Amino acid sequence: MKVVISEIPRLMFRGDCMVLASIGLFGIAWFSGQSLKVPAGRWRQLIALASCNIVGWNIFAIYGVSMLPSGRAAILGYTMPLWSALLSVWFLNEPLTRRRLIGLVLGMSGMALLIGAEFEKLGSAPIGVLLMIIAAIFWAAGLVIYKADPLPMSISALTAWQALLGGIPMALAGHALESVEWGRISFWPMFGFWYNVFIGLLFCYWAWNKLVHMVPAAVSSLGSLIIPVVGVFSGMIFLKEVPRWQDFAALVLVLAAIASVLLPPRRTA
């Protein structure tokens, strides 16, 4: 993401990606014979989902990322499970079982290790830290809004509508407030742009919504904790960053968190 916004303005980048991805998702749903119609009386909920999952998350995250190292920004963004677990207990009456509580503690401990290693750097960019935490809360709120009363729509159509409703205002604002000469964008930022359209949004965002539909909010949110760990280790591989003990310890904690939630409980004889 940081490579892309080095040459493509932030709002234009995310807004255009969302609109393009929504077109692809609408096409997939249509060719698959799925209904694109929004159920009667559900527009308000759909707009709320788009406002949290697309507008709130992306706007705060894209500006937060620009103020922080990308790996650490991802870690802050993925404090989402903490807010999701709390909101799901309060608003969805989901039980905070012992296994989920253990998973939450283990996962957030892993995040704390990675954040702690960069505490001084984070402290020098309080606005960026705040933006990423707000983004995480928006993401968690969107998850809870959906789980409170799932929309009776196909995942492709649901994802497409969210991307379109959230992407249009961001794209309009971007093109009104920002400018870019598309012909002068270098290879990697342009590659990152289209990667976000086809992989990050068209596929991964669809897959995330599918996961949210299938499992409880606390489970799906905890499963996402592996993403920033992958990001940190990818930086080691592709950016030649030197691994630290905190990175390895965080990986173990996050994997343990996911296992504690997703693995079936042991049956007693």
C-alpha positions as a printed NumPy array, in Angstrom:
array([[  0.   ,   0.   ,   0.   ],
       [  2.805,   2.426,   0.853],
       [  4.374,   1.775,  -2.546],
       [  1.118,   2.69 ,  -4.279],
       [  0.446,   5.897,  -2.35 ],
       [  3.974,   7.079,  -3.065],
       [  2.689,   7.98 ,  -6.551],
       [ -1.12 ,   7.672,  -6.467],
       [ -3.099,   9.96 ,  -4.113],
       [ -4.702,   8.17 ,  -1.18 ],
       [ -8.418,   8.76 ,  -1.696],
       [ -8.181,   8.285,  -5.438],
       [ -6.303,   5.028,  -4.918],
       [ -8.764,   3.448,  -2.509],
       [-11.894,   4.876,  -4.115],
       [-10.982,   3.816,  -7.648],
       [ -9.909,   0.363,  -6.448],
       [-13.227,  -0.119,  -4.666],
       [-15.34 ,   0.92 ,  -7.635],
       [-13.375,  -1.273, -10.045],
       [-13.536,  -4.249,  -7.682],
       [-17.284,  -3.773,  -7.263],
       [-17.759,  -3.952, -11.031],
       [-15.898,  -7.258, -11.091],
       [-17.909,  -8.624,  -8.177],
       [-21.206,  -7.577,  -9.748],
       [-20.114,  -9.335, -12.932],
       [-19.221, -12.532, -11.082],
       [-22.535, -12.522,  -9.225],
       [-24.507, -11.867, -12.411],
       [-22.762, -14.551, -14.467],
       [-23.267, -16.992, -11.58 ],
       [-26.989, -16.372, -11.654],
       [-27.04 , -14.702,  -8.243],
       [-29.521, -11.961,  -7.473],
       [-28.102,  -8.447,  -7.229],
       [-31.228,  -7.061,  -5.606],
       [-30.976,  -5.567,  -2.126],
       [-33.772,  -6.969,   0.079],
       [-36.533,  -4.543,   0.974],
       [-35.873,  -2.567,   4.126],
       [-32.158,  -3.437,   4.191],
       [-30.635,  -0.395,   2.502],
       [-29.95 ,   1.331,   5.824],
       [-27.996,  -1.655,   7.134],
       [-26.118,  -2.   ,   3.853],
       [-25.13 ,   1.677,   3.929],
       [-24.011,   1.292,   7.55 ],
       [-21.854,  -1.682,   6.565],
       [-20.293,   0.237,   3.681],
       [-19.705,   3.242,   5.937],
       [-17.81 ,   1.155,   8.496],
       [-16.11 ,  -1.531,   6.393],
       [-15.217,   0.603,   3.386],
       [-15.276,   4.318,   4.171],
       [-14.317,   4.338,   7.854],
       [-11.717,   1.594,   7.684],
       [-10.08 ,   2.723,   4.445],
       [ -9.943,   6.472,   5.04 ],
       [ -8.483,   6.247,   8.529],
       [ -6.165,   3.376,   7.584],
       [ -4.813,   4.948,   4.402],
       [ -3.811,   8.122,   6.244],
       [ -2.52 ,   6.172,   9.24 ],
       [ -0.337,   4.006,   7.004],
       [  1.214,   7.111,   5.479],
       [  2.374,   8.238,   8.941],
       [  3.756,   4.914,  10.22 ],
       [  5.979,   2.046,   9.092],
       [  3.697,  -0.217,   7.047],
       [  4.22 ,  -3.356,   9.131],
       [  3.524,  -1.61 ,  12.403],
       [  0.506,   0.162,  10.923],
       [ -0.892,  -3.234,   9.963],
       [ -0.372,  -4.48 ,  13.501],
       [ -2.302,  -1.54 ,  14.937],
       [ -5.068,  -2.038,  12.399],
       [ -5.371,  -5.655,  13.442],
       [ -6.211,  -4.771,  17.001],
       [ -9.679,  -5.166,  15.477],
       [-10.294,  -8.505,  17.276],
       [-10.1  ,  -6.745,  20.636],
       [-12.83 ,  -4.279,  19.696],
       [-14.821,  -6.96 ,  17.884],
       [-14.77 ,  -9.302,  20.868],
       [-15.952,  -6.537,  23.184],
       [-18.644,  -5.268,  20.816],
       [-19.938,  -8.776,  20.068],
       [-20.352,  -9.474,  23.786],
       [-22.223,  -6.21 ,  24.34 ],
       [-24.355,  -6.06 ,  21.186],
       [-24.618,  -9.665,  19.94 ],
       [-24.758, -11.405,  23.305],
       [-22.047, -13.77 ,  22.095],
       [-20.519, -15.585,  25.056],
       [-16.903, -14.742,  25.779],
       [-16.004, -18.368,  26.363],
       [-12.806, -19.463,  28.028],
       [-11.296, -20.597,  24.719],
       [-12.137, -17.295,  23.031],
       [-10.787, -15.328,  25.968],
       [ -7.553, -17.33 ,  25.877],
       [ -7.31 , -16.784,  22.131],
       [ -7.912, -13.072,  22.528],
       [ -5.27 , -12.735,  25.236],
       [ -2.718, -14.768,  23.26 ],
       [ -3.349, -12.903,  20.024],
       [ -3.264,  -9.448,  21.523],
       [ -0.125, -10.41 ,  23.465],
       [  1.516, -11.171,  20.146],
       [  0.449,  -7.791,  18.808],
       [  1.739,  -6.114,  21.98 ],
       [  5.149,  -7.709,  21.487],
       [  5.462,  -6.292,  18.005],
       [  4.149,  -2.882,  19.02 ],
       [  6.393,  -2.786,  22.08 ],
       [  9.476,  -3.264,  19.94 ],
       [  8.574,  -0.066,  18.082],
       [  7.109,   1.863,  21.013],
       [  9.428,   4.829,  20.669],
       [  8.724,   5.141,  16.95 ],
       [  4.982,   4.866,  17.494],
       [  5.156,   7.454,  20.227],
       [  6.63 ,   9.935,  17.786],
       [  3.605,   9.567,  15.506],
       [  0.577,   9.716,  17.834],
       [ -1.802,  10.861,  15.098],
       [ -0.929,   7.872,  12.93 ],
       [ -1.42 ,   5.518,  15.868],
       [ -4.79 ,   7.073,  16.667],
       [ -5.932,   6.855,  13.044],
       [ -5.089,   3.155,  12.819],
       [ -6.909,   2.371,  16.067],
       [-10.   ,   4.283,  14.874],
       [ -9.817,   2.343,  11.606],
       [ -9.748,  -0.917,  13.573],
       [-12.817,   0.134,  15.576],
       [-14.721,   0.943,  12.373],
       [-13.821,  -2.482,  10.976],
       [-14.98 ,  -4.188,  14.166],
       [-18.229,  -2.205,  14.145],
       [-18.939,  -3.315,  10.584],
       [-18.425,  -6.93 ,  11.59 ],
       [-20.842,  -6.613,  14.5  ],
       [-23.454,  -4.774,  12.406],
       [-23.473,  -7.636,   9.922],
       [-23.571, -10.407,  12.524],
       [-26.425,  -8.694,  14.383],
       [-28.752,  -9.391,  11.447],
       [-27.064, -10.957,   8.387],
       [-28.401,  -9.71 ,   5.081],
       [-30.12 , -12.419,   2.998],
       [-27.876, -11.853,  -0.018],
       [-25.169, -13.782,  -1.8  ],
       [-21.685, -12.943,  -0.552],
       [-20.657, -11.703,  -4.009],
       [-23.587,  -9.286,  -4.235],
       [-23.158,  -8.132,  -0.639],
       [-19.455,  -7.474,  -1.147],
       [-20.077,  -5.712,  -4.454],
       [-22.693,  -3.366,  -3.008],
       [-20.488,  -2.468,  -0.045],
       [-17.52 ,  -1.749,  -2.301],
       [-19.643,   0.361,  -4.644],
       [-21.484,   2.346,  -1.965],
       [-18.282,   3.022,  -0.054],
       [-16.044,   3.443,  -3.072],
       [-18.076,   6.051,  -4.964],
       [-17.813,   8.849,  -2.352],
       [-14.106,   8.156,  -1.844],
       [-13.462,   8.156,  -5.591],
       [-15.449,  11.366,  -6.103],
       [-13.628,  13.078,  -3.244],
       [-10.295,  11.842,  -4.542],
       [-10.821,  13.097,  -8.077],
       [-12.154,  16.426,  -6.77 ],
       [ -9.37 ,  17.064,  -4.253],
       [ -6.4  ,  15.189,  -5.719],
       [ -4.709,  14.824,  -9.072],
       [ -2.324,  12.388, -10.715],
       [ -0.813,  11.831, -14.143],
       [ -1.607,   8.172, -14.716],
       [  0.81 ,   7.923, -17.622],
       [  3.752,   8.781, -15.37 ],
       [  3.09 ,   6.195, -12.676],
       [  5.947,   3.7  , -12.471],
       [  5.578,  -0.074, -12.651],
       [  5.39 ,  -1.113,  -8.993],
       [  2.83 ,   1.475,  -7.839],
       [  0.649,   0.569, -10.832],
       [  1.152,  -3.129, -10.132],
       [  0.129,  -2.511,  -6.521],
       [ -2.971,  -0.65 ,  -7.679],
       [ -4.222,  -3.554,  -9.789],
       [ -3.12 ,  -6.085,  -7.169],
       [ -5.39 ,  -4.299,  -4.714],
       [ -8.267,  -4.416,  -7.197],
       [ -8.066,  -8.096,  -8.128],
       [ -6.434,  -9.773,  -5.122],
       [ -6.859,  -7.462,  -2.148],
       [-10.466,  -6.496,  -2.826],
       [-12.158,  -8.631,  -5.467],
       [-10.951, -11.904,  -3.93 ],
       [ -9.76 , -11.272,  -0.368],
       [-12.593,  -8.95 ,   0.618],
       [-15.085, -11.471,  -0.765],
       [-13.336, -14.238,   1.196],
       [-13.445, -12.157,   4.382],
       [-17.189, -11.579,   4.033],
       [-17.658, -15.295,   3.411],
       [-15.759, -16.088,   6.606],
       [-17.762, -13.542,   8.595],
       [-20.964, -15.139,   7.312],
       [-19.865, -18.642,   8.325],
       [-18.504, -18.229,  11.86 ],
       [-19.116, -16.097,  14.993],
       [-17.67 , -12.587,  15.062],
       [-15.031, -13.406,  17.672],
       [-13.788, -16.401,  15.674],
       [-13.515, -14.616,  12.324],
       [-11.792, -11.602,  13.86 ],
       [ -9.243, -13.726,  15.701],
       [ -8.486, -15.621,  12.505],
       [ -7.391, -12.342,  10.905],
       [ -4.553, -11.944,  13.405],
       [ -2.236, -13.995,  11.215],
       [ -2.204, -11.248,   8.564],
       [  0.088,  -8.683,  10.249],
       [  2.459, -11.457,  11.27 ],
       [  2.695, -12.534,   7.63 ],
       [  3.298,  -8.89 ,   6.77 ],
       [  6.19 ,  -8.594,   9.194],
       [  7.847, -11.774,   7.941],
       [  7.277, -10.781,   4.313],
       [  9.23 ,  -7.632,   5.086],
       [ 12.088,  -9.787,   6.301],
       [ 12.082, -11.813,   3.094],
       [ 11.516,  -9.114,   0.495],
       [ 12.951,  -6.065,   2.275],
       [ 15.856,  -7.887,   3.955],
       [ 14.757,  -6.814,   7.426],
       [ 16.515,  -8.568,  10.308],
       [ 14.19 , -10.802,  12.376],
       [ 13.979, -10.232,  16.124],
       [ 12.917, -12.495,  18.934],
       [  9.687, -10.507,  19.241],
       [  8.735, -11.465,  15.689],
       [  9.112, -15.18 ,  16.32 ],
       [  7.385, -14.993,  19.709],
       [  4.484, -13.049,  18.201],
       [  4.07 , -15.651,  15.469],
       [  3.831, -18.441,  18.054],
       [  1.311, -16.49 ,  20.131],
       [ -0.889, -15.662,  17.148],
       [ -0.886, -19.236,  15.862],
       [ -1.781, -20.421,  19.362],
       [ -4.607, -17.879,  19.472],
       [ -6.052, -19.129,  16.199],
       [ -5.709, -22.763,  17.276],
       [ -7.441, -22.115,  20.592],
       [-10.486, -20.77 ,  18.781],
       [-10.676, -22.844,  15.611],
       [ -9.604, -26.324,  16.698],
       [-12.5  , -28.49 ,  17.911],
       [-12.588, -29.129,  21.667],
       [-11.314, -32.462,  22.904],
       [-14.088, -34.954,  23.432],
       [-14.308, -36.618,  26.776],
       [-14.983, -40.329,  26.931]])
